[in-house]
Amino acid sequence: QQQVRQSPQSLTVWEGETAILNCSYEDSTFDYFPWYHQFPGESPALLIAIRPVSNKKEDGRFTIFFNKREKKFSLHIADSQPGDSATYFCAASGRGGSNAKLTFGKGTKLSVKS
Amino acid sequence: GGIITQTPKFLIGQEGQKLTLKCQQNFNHDTMYWYRQDSGKGLRLIYYSITENDLQKGDLSEGYDASREKKSSFSLTVTSAQKNEMAVFLCASSISNTLYFGEGSRLIVV
């Protein structure tokens, strides 16, 4: 059972465009939604995260939009740069203890062309 | 800052062999994880541990054992290596839901 679905599998945008990556989830007890990025040859690292108390979180060019009713959240990368080319994973988890496990989507490979 | 050290970086074993990967963290984090990364399949959770001597199964625990004898270390054993086991195994520790990953161990089964 895939609890976190991510799309598209790959995405190519031109430098300066906004890249939009999408995720949906099934478990209504999830209350933490991070995005991780992974550059070739490196390990994943946290990029930005949101909790359902708000429906938008911004950090520079990166914005998460969250829709609790539809159980969807997306990552928008504004003014995309070639250095943003990486694989992006969305994830979700519940509160602490045994709910601390993070369930990841399958990833979106983003290529930014100049 | 802290660091997560995974050993070995590459592990070559024969089909049917029992193989062990080790992970050490000096963040003093309570929770540690083992994920398996296959191309196109994302990261799938094998085992995690919320404290010393605790073990929780993830979605992919069949065929694996884990051990958390100390807060700082978490080991993963492939009980009988198969050729479809070839993947990168990532160890992580976490605080406040943020995961910090090691550099990964690549398993090659011949």
PDB file of C-alpha atoms in Angstrom:
ATOM      1  CA  GLN A   1       0.000   0.000   0.000  1.00  0.00           C
ATOM      2  CA  GLN A   2       1.560   3.259  -1.137  1.00  0.00           C
ATOM      3  CA  GLN A   3       0.702   5.883   1.441  1.00  0.00           C
ATOM      4  CA  VAL A   4       2.465   8.811  -0.241  1.00  0.00           C
ATOM      5  CA  ARG A   5       2.077   9.285  -3.993  1.00  0.00           C
ATOM      6  CA  GLN A   6       4.321  11.654  -5.913  1.00  0.00           C
ATOM      7  CA  SER A   7       4.125  13.040  -9.436  1.00  0.00           C
ATOM      8  CA  PRO A   8       5.503  13.549 -11.979  1.00  0.00           C
ATOM      9  CA  GLN A   9       8.271  10.962 -12.013  1.00  0.00           C
ATOM     10  CA  SER A  10      10.461  13.376 -13.971  1.00  0.00           C
ATOM     11  CA  LEU A  11      10.164  17.036 -14.855  1.00  0.00           C
ATOM     12  CA  THR A  12      12.158  19.315 -17.140  1.00  0.00           C
ATOM     13  CA  VAL A  13      11.822  23.091 -16.964  1.00  0.00           C
ATOM     14  CA  TRP A  14      13.756  26.004 -18.418  1.00  0.00           C
ATOM     15  CA  GLU A  15      15.863  28.264 -16.235  1.00  0.00           C
ATOM     16  CA  GLY A  16      13.638  30.972 -14.724  1.00  0.00           C
ATOM     17  CA  GLU A  17      10.423  28.930 -14.877  1.00  0.00           C
ATOM     18  CA  THR A  18       8.495  27.653 -11.854  1.00  0.00           C
ATOM     19  CA  ALA A  19       8.745  23.912 -11.269  1.00  0.00           C
ATOM     20  CA  ILE A  20       5.732  22.292  -9.588  1.00  0.00           C
ATOM     21  CA  LEU A  21       6.041  18.916  -7.865  1.00  0.00           C
ATOM     22  CA  ASN A  22       2.991  17.176  -6.431  1.00  0.00           C
ATOM     23  CA  CYS A  23       2.236  14.754  -3.619  1.00  0.00           C
ATOM     24  CA  SER A  24      -0.846  13.173  -2.107  1.00  0.00           C
ATOM     25  CA  TYR A  25      -1.315  11.051   1.000  1.00  0.00           C
ATOM     26  CA  GLU A  26      -3.900   8.705   2.460  1.00  0.00           C
ATOM     27  CA  ASP A  27      -3.410   8.633   6.221  1.00  0.00           C
ATOM     28  CA  SER A  28      -5.392  11.445   7.857  1.00  0.00           C
ATOM     29  CA  THR A  29      -3.266  11.156  11.020  1.00  0.00           C
ATOM     30  CA  PHE A  30      -0.173  12.424   9.159  1.00  0.00           C
ATOM     31  CA  ASP A  31       0.730  15.867  10.465  1.00  0.00           C
ATOM     32  CA  TYR A  32       4.216  16.609   9.181  1.00  0.00           C
ATOM     33  CA  PHE A  33       5.061  16.993   5.494  1.00  0.00           C
ATOM     34  CA  PRO A  34       8.670  17.609   4.463  1.00  0.00           C
ATOM     35  CA  TRP A  35      10.396  17.772   1.122  1.00  0.00           C
ATOM     36  CA  TYR A  36      13.908  16.373   0.775  1.00  0.00           C
ATOM     37  CA  HIS A  37      16.270  16.867  -2.142  1.00  0.00           C
ATOM     38  CA  GLN A  38      19.038  14.573  -3.284  1.00  0.00           C
ATOM     39  CA  PHE A  39      21.839  15.610  -5.622  1.00  0.00           C
ATOM     40  CA  PRO A  40      23.663  12.924  -7.655  1.00  0.00           C
ATOM     41  CA  GLY A  41      26.096  10.997  -5.501  1.00  0.00           C
ATOM     42  CA  GLU A  42      24.820  12.540  -2.300  1.00  0.00           C
ATOM     43  CA  SER A  43      22.334  11.575   0.412  1.00  0.00           C
ATOM     44  CA  PRO A  44      18.899  13.168   0.806  1.00  0.00           C
ATOM     45  CA  ALA A  45      18.728  16.357   2.861  1.00  0.00           C
ATOM     46  CA  LEU A  46      15.780  18.318   4.232  1.00  0.00           C
ATOM     47  CA  LEU A  47      14.733  21.229   2.020  1.00  0.00           C
ATOM     48  CA  ILE A  48      11.520  22.569   3.576  1.00  0.00           C
ATOM     49  CA  ALA A  49       8.629  21.220   5.675  1.00  0.00           C
ATOM     50  CA  ILE A  50       5.092  22.151   6.714  1.00  0.00           C
ATOM     51  CA  ARG A  51       2.608  21.196   9.428  1.00  0.00           C
ATOM     52  CA  PRO A  52      -1.165  21.375   8.743  1.00  0.00           C
ATOM     53  CA  VAL A  53      -1.672  24.411  11.003  1.00  0.00           C
ATOM     54  CA  SER A  54      -0.896  26.468   7.907  1.00  0.00           C
ATOM     55  CA  ASN A  55      -1.549  25.944   4.201  1.00  0.00           C
ATOM     56  CA  LYS A  56       1.595  27.634   2.895  1.00  0.00           C
ATOM     57  CA  LYS A  57       5.259  27.688   3.865  1.00  0.00           C
ATOM     58  CA  GLU A  58       7.876  29.761   2.064  1.00  0.00           C
ATOM     59  CA  ASP A  59      11.644  29.652   2.199  1.00  0.00           C
ATOM     60  CA  GLY A  60      13.228  31.818  -0.460  1.00  0.00           C
ATOM     61  CA  ARG A  61      12.363  30.394  -3.877  1.00  0.00           C
ATOM     62  CA  PHE A  62      10.783  27.272  -2.375  1.00  0.00           C
ATOM     63  CA  THR A  63       7.114  27.188  -1.332  1.00  0.00           C
ATOM     64  CA  ILE A  64       4.949  24.349  -0.044  1.00  0.00           C
ATOM     65  CA  PHE A  65       1.198  24.603  -0.689  1.00  0.00           C
ATOM     66  CA  PHE A  66      -0.901  22.316   1.519  1.00  0.00           C
ATOM     67  CA  ASN A  67      -4.534  21.266   1.031  1.00  0.00           C
ATOM     68  CA  LYS A  68      -5.748  19.280   4.038  1.00  0.00           C
ATOM     69  CA  ARG A  69      -9.226  18.592   2.630  1.00  0.00           C
ATOM     70  CA  GLU A  70      -7.848  16.993  -0.521  1.00  0.00           C
ATOM     71  CA  LYS A  71      -4.833  15.454   1.261  1.00  0.00           C
ATOM     72  CA  LYS A  72      -2.455  17.025  -1.220  1.00  0.00           C
ATOM     73  CA  PHE A  73       0.655  19.163  -0.992  1.00  0.00           C
ATOM     74  CA  SER A  74       2.990  20.556  -3.587  1.00  0.00           C
ATOM     75  CA  LEU A  75       6.437  22.105  -3.860  1.00  0.00           C
ATOM     76  CA  HIS A  76       6.846  25.156  -6.083  1.00  0.00           C
ATOM     77  CA  ILE A  77      10.366  26.164  -7.071  1.00  0.00           C
ATOM     78  CA  ALA A  78      10.290  29.697  -8.420  1.00  0.00           C
ATOM     79  CA  ASP A  79      12.911  31.067 -10.827  1.00  0.00           C
ATOM     80  CA  SER A  80      14.378  27.576 -11.276  1.00  0.00           C
ATOM     81  CA  GLN A  81      18.162  27.394 -11.640  1.00  0.00           C
ATOM     82  CA  PRO A  82      20.332  24.653 -13.173  1.00  0.00           C
ATOM     83  CA  GLY A  83      21.714  24.070  -9.663  1.00  0.00           C
ATOM     84  CA  ASP A  84      18.210  22.994  -8.575  1.00  0.00           C
ATOM     85  CA  SER A  85      18.533  19.877 -10.759  1.00  0.00           C
ATOM     86  CA  ALA A  86      18.140  16.991  -8.343  1.00  0.00           C
ATOM     87  CA  THR A  87      15.670  14.351  -7.225  1.00  0.00           C
ATOM     88  CA  TYR A  88      13.002  15.658  -4.867  1.00  0.00           C
ATOM     89  CA  PHE A  89      11.167  13.426  -2.396  1.00  0.00           C
ATOM     90  CA  CYS A  90       8.021  14.350  -0.532  1.00  0.00           C
ATOM     91  CA  ALA A  91       7.303  12.557   2.737  1.00  0.00           C
ATOM     92  CA  ALA A  92       4.813  12.389   5.575  1.00  0.00           C
ATOM     93  CA  SER A  93       4.713  11.260   9.179  1.00  0.00           C
ATOM     94  CA  GLY A  94       2.541  11.309  12.275  1.00  0.00           C
ATOM     95  CA  ARG A  95       3.500  12.575  15.728  1.00  0.00           C
ATOM     96  CA  GLY A  96       6.396  11.121  17.753  1.00  0.00           C
ATOM     97  CA  GLY A  97       7.107   7.708  19.235  1.00  0.00           C
ATOM     98  CA  SER A  98       6.303   4.848  16.882  1.00  0.00           C
ATOM     99  CA  ASN A  99       4.546   7.358  14.584  1.00  0.00           C
ATOM    100  CA  ALA A 100       7.867   9.065  13.987  1.00  0.00           C
ATOM    101  CA  LYS A 101       8.580   7.033  10.868  1.00  0.00           C
ATOM    102  CA  LEU A 102       8.778   9.069   7.707  1.00  0.00           C
ATOM    103  CA  THR A 103       7.099   7.588   4.617  1.00  0.00           C
ATOM    104  CA  PHE A 104       8.595   8.834   1.366  1.00  0.00           C
ATOM    105  CA  GLY A 105       7.176   9.208  -2.132  1.00  0.00           C
ATOM    106  CA  LYS A 106       9.051   7.654  -5.055  1.00  0.00           C
ATOM    107  CA  GLY A 107      10.700  10.919  -6.064  1.00  0.00           C
ATOM    108  CA  THR A 108      10.625  13.447  -8.897  1.00  0.00           C
ATOM    109  CA  LYS A 109      13.756  13.908 -10.955  1.00  0.00           C
ATOM    110  CA  LEU A 110      13.974  17.598 -11.826  1.00  0.00           C
ATOM    111  CA  SER A 111      16.152  18.882 -14.664  1.00  0.00           C
ATOM    112  CA  VAL A 112      16.537  22.615 -15.159  1.00  0.00           C
ATOM    113  CA  LYS A 113      17.854  23.547 -18.597  1.00  0.00           C
ATOM    114  CA  SER A 114      19.645  26.801 -19.347  1.00  0.00           C
TER     115      SER A 114
ATOM    116  CA  GLY B   1      27.328  19.521  14.230  1.00  0.00           C
ATOM    117  CA  GLY B   2      27.254  15.773  14.122  1.00  0.00           C
ATOM    118  CA  ILE B   3      27.898  13.028  11.655  1.00  0.00           C
ATOM    119  CA  ILE B   4      26.463   9.679  10.669  1.00  0.00           C
ATOM    120  CA  THR B   5      29.021   7.078   9.655  1.00  0.00           C
ATOM    121  CA  GLN B   6      28.025   4.009   7.708  1.00  0.00           C
ATOM    122  CA  THR B   7      30.355   1.049   7.246  1.00  0.00           C
ATOM    123  CA  PRO B   8      31.252  -0.409   4.906  1.00  0.00           C
ATOM    124  CA  LYS B   9      30.648   1.932   1.962  1.00  0.00           C
ATOM    125  CA  PHE B  10      30.580  -1.079  -0.377  1.00  0.00           C
ATOM    126  CA  LEU B  11      29.694  -4.608   0.703  1.00  0.00           C
ATOM    127  CA  ILE B  12      30.133  -7.476  -1.724  1.00  0.00           C
ATOM    128  CA  GLY B  13      28.631 -10.790  -0.773  1.00  0.00           C
ATOM    129  CA  GLN B  14      27.504 -14.061  -2.248  1.00  0.00           C
ATOM    130  CA  GLU B  15      23.938 -15.134  -2.758  1.00  0.00           C
ATOM    131  CA  GLY B  16      22.586 -16.721   0.429  1.00  0.00           C
ATOM    132  CA  GLN B  17      25.172 -15.065   2.650  1.00  0.00           C
ATOM    133  CA  LYS B  18      24.322 -13.200   5.852  1.00  0.00           C
ATOM    134  CA  LEU B  19      25.621  -9.633   5.583  1.00  0.00           C
ATOM    135  CA  THR B  20      25.709  -6.830   8.154  1.00  0.00           C
ATOM    136  CA  LEU B  21      25.778  -3.067   7.709  1.00  0.00           C
ATOM    137  CA  LYS B  22      26.714  -0.755  10.577  1.00  0.00           C
ATOM    138  CA  CYS B  23      25.765   2.814  11.410  1.00  0.00           C
ATOM    139  CA  GLN B  24      27.076   5.187  14.070  1.00  0.00           C
ATOM    140  CA  GLN B  25      25.784   8.678  14.949  1.00  0.00           C
ATOM    141  CA  ASN B  26      27.215  11.291  17.306  1.00  0.00           C
ATOM    142  CA  PHE B  27      24.192  13.630  17.239  1.00  0.00           C
ATOM    143  CA  ASN B  28      22.861  11.948  20.396  1.00  0.00           C
ATOM    144  CA  HIS B  29      19.533  11.487  18.572  1.00  0.00           C
ATOM    145  CA  ASP B  30      17.025   9.025  20.009  1.00  0.00           C
ATOM    146  CA  THR B  31      15.530   7.730  16.750  1.00  0.00           C
ATOM    147  CA  MET B  32      17.458   5.926  14.041  1.00  0.00           C
ATOM    148  CA  TYR B  33      16.351   4.436  10.728  1.00  0.00           C
ATOM    149  CA  TRP B  34      17.413   2.114   7.932  1.00  0.00           C
ATOM    150  CA  TYR B  35      16.047   2.858   4.462  1.00  0.00           C
ATOM    151  CA  ARG B  36      16.649   1.045   1.205  1.00  0.00           C
ATOM    152  CA  GLN B  37      16.953   3.124  -1.965  1.00  0.00           C
ATOM    153  CA  ASP B  38      16.337   1.528  -5.360  1.00  0.00           C
ATOM    154  CA  SER B  39      16.327   3.552  -8.544  1.00  0.00           C
ATOM    155  CA  GLY B  40      12.804   4.721  -9.350  1.00  0.00           C
ATOM    156  CA  LYS B  41      11.365   3.388  -6.088  1.00  0.00           C
ATOM    157  CA  GLY B  42      12.303   6.113  -3.666  1.00  0.00           C
ATOM    158  CA  LEU B  43      13.261   5.337  -0.089  1.00  0.00           C
ATOM    159  CA  ARG B  44      11.570   2.422   1.637  1.00  0.00           C
ATOM    160  CA  LEU B  45      11.762   1.975   5.403  1.00  0.00           C
ATOM    161  CA  ILE B  46      13.209  -1.326   6.600  1.00  0.00           C
ATOM    162  CA  TYR B  47      13.512  -0.845  10.379  1.00  0.00           C
ATOM    163  CA  TYR B  48      13.580   2.032  12.813  1.00  0.00           C
ATOM    164  CA  SER B  49      14.298   2.413  16.506  1.00  0.00           C
ATOM    165  CA  ILE B  50      12.997   5.115  18.808  1.00  0.00           C
ATOM    166  CA  THR B  51      15.439   4.372  21.626  1.00  0.00           C
ATOM    167  CA  GLU B  52      18.187   1.974  22.690  1.00  0.00           C
ATOM    168  CA  ASN B  53      17.047  -1.687  22.448  1.00  0.00           C
ATOM    169  CA  ASP B  54      13.826  -0.686  20.662  1.00  0.00           C
ATOM    170  CA  LEU B  55      13.015  -2.054  17.194  1.00  0.00           C
ATOM    171  CA  GLN B  56      10.066  -1.178  14.947  1.00  0.00           C
ATOM    172  CA  LYS B  57       9.397  -2.842  11.597  1.00  0.00           C
ATOM    173  CA  GLY B  58       9.029  -0.725   8.510  1.00  0.00           C
ATOM    174  CA  ASP B  59       7.313  -1.633   5.251  1.00  0.00           C
ATOM    175  CA  LEU B  60      10.238  -3.733   3.976  1.00  0.00           C
ATOM    176  CA  SER B  61      11.422  -5.647   7.049  1.00  0.00           C
ATOM    177  CA  GLU B  62      11.063  -9.192   5.687  1.00  0.00           C
ATOM    178  CA  GLY B  63      14.498 -10.678   5.029  1.00  0.00           C
ATOM    179  CA  TYR B  64      16.239  -8.247   7.388  1.00  0.00           C
ATOM    180  CA  ASP B  65      17.147  -8.096  11.075  1.00  0.00           C
ATOM    181  CA  ALA B  66      18.242  -5.027  13.018  1.00  0.00           C
ATOM    182  CA  SER B  67      19.925  -4.332  16.323  1.00  0.00           C
ATOM    183  CA  ARG B  68      20.124  -1.194  18.503  1.00  0.00           C
ATOM    184  CA  GLU B  69      22.351  -2.160  21.401  1.00  0.00           C
ATOM    185  CA  LYS B  70      23.557   1.391  22.026  1.00  0.00           C
ATOM    186  CA  LYS B  71      21.947   4.781  21.477  1.00  0.00           C
ATOM    187  CA  SER B  72      24.687   5.733  19.041  1.00  0.00           C
ATOM    188  CA  SER B  73      24.631   2.640  16.837  1.00  0.00           C
ATOM    189  CA  PHE B  74      22.129   0.797  14.690  1.00  0.00           C
ATOM    190  CA  SER B  75      23.039  -2.235  12.596  1.00  0.00           C
ATOM    191  CA  LEU B  76      21.151  -3.957   9.795  1.00  0.00           C
ATOM    192  CA  THR B  77      21.580  -7.588   8.744  1.00  0.00           C
ATOM    193  CA  VAL B  78      20.496  -9.053   5.439  1.00  0.00           C
ATOM    194  CA  THR B  79      19.663 -12.580   6.554  1.00  0.00           C
ATOM    195  CA  SER B  80      20.156 -14.272   3.147  1.00  0.00           C
ATOM    196  CA  ALA B  81      21.405 -11.997   0.383  1.00  0.00           C
ATOM    197  CA  GLN B  82      19.645 -12.235  -2.967  1.00  0.00           C
ATOM    198  CA  LYS B  83      20.706 -10.716  -6.266  1.00  0.00           C
ATOM    199  CA  ASN B  84      17.698  -8.382  -6.161  1.00  0.00           C
ATOM    200  CA  GLU B  85      19.070  -6.965  -2.892  1.00  0.00           C
ATOM    201  CA  MET B  86      21.520  -4.810  -4.779  1.00  0.00           C
ATOM    202  CA  ALA B  87      20.657  -1.312  -3.670  1.00  0.00           C
ATOM    203  CA  VAL B  88      21.907   1.550  -1.545  1.00  0.00           C
ATOM    204  CA  PHE B  89      21.106   1.274   2.155  1.00  0.00           C
ATOM    205  CA  LEU B  90      20.763   4.582   3.977  1.00  0.00           C
ATOM    206  CA  CYS B  91      21.006   5.016   7.726  1.00  0.00           C
ATOM    207  CA  ALA B  92      19.518   8.110   9.342  1.00  0.00           C
ATOM    208  CA  SER B  93      18.893   9.611  12.750  1.00  0.00           C
ATOM    209  CA  SER B  94      16.329  12.230  13.594  1.00  0.00           C
ATOM    210  CA  ILE B  95      15.338  15.000  15.928  1.00  0.00           C
ATOM    211  CA  SER B  96      12.051  16.946  15.724  1.00  0.00           C
ATOM    212  CA  ASN B  97      11.070  14.861  12.672  1.00  0.00           C
ATOM    213  CA  THR B  98      14.117  16.006  10.669  1.00  0.00           C
ATOM    214  CA  LEU B  99      16.166  13.120   9.310  1.00  0.00           C
ATOM    215  CA  TYR B 100      19.926  13.324   8.876  1.00  0.00           C
ATOM    216  CA  PHE B 101      21.279  10.683   6.522  1.00  0.00           C
ATOM    217  CA  GLY B 102      24.606   8.906   6.283  1.00  0.00           C
ATOM    218  CA  GLU B 103      26.398   8.575   2.963  1.00  0.00           C
ATOM    219  CA  GLY B 104      24.954   5.156   2.239  1.00  0.00           C
ATOM    220  CA  SER B 105      26.245   1.610   1.856  1.00  0.00           C
ATOM    221  CA  ARG B 106      26.010  -0.073  -1.527  1.00  0.00           C
ATOM    222  CA  LEU B 107      25.308  -3.792  -1.423  1.00  0.00           C
ATOM    223  CA  ILE B 108      26.491  -5.936  -4.334  1.00  0.00           C
ATOM    224  CA  VAL B 109      25.468  -9.585  -4.471  1.00  0.00           C
ATOM    225  CA  VAL B 110      27.412 -11.896  -6.770  1.00  0.00           C
TER     226      VAL B 110
END
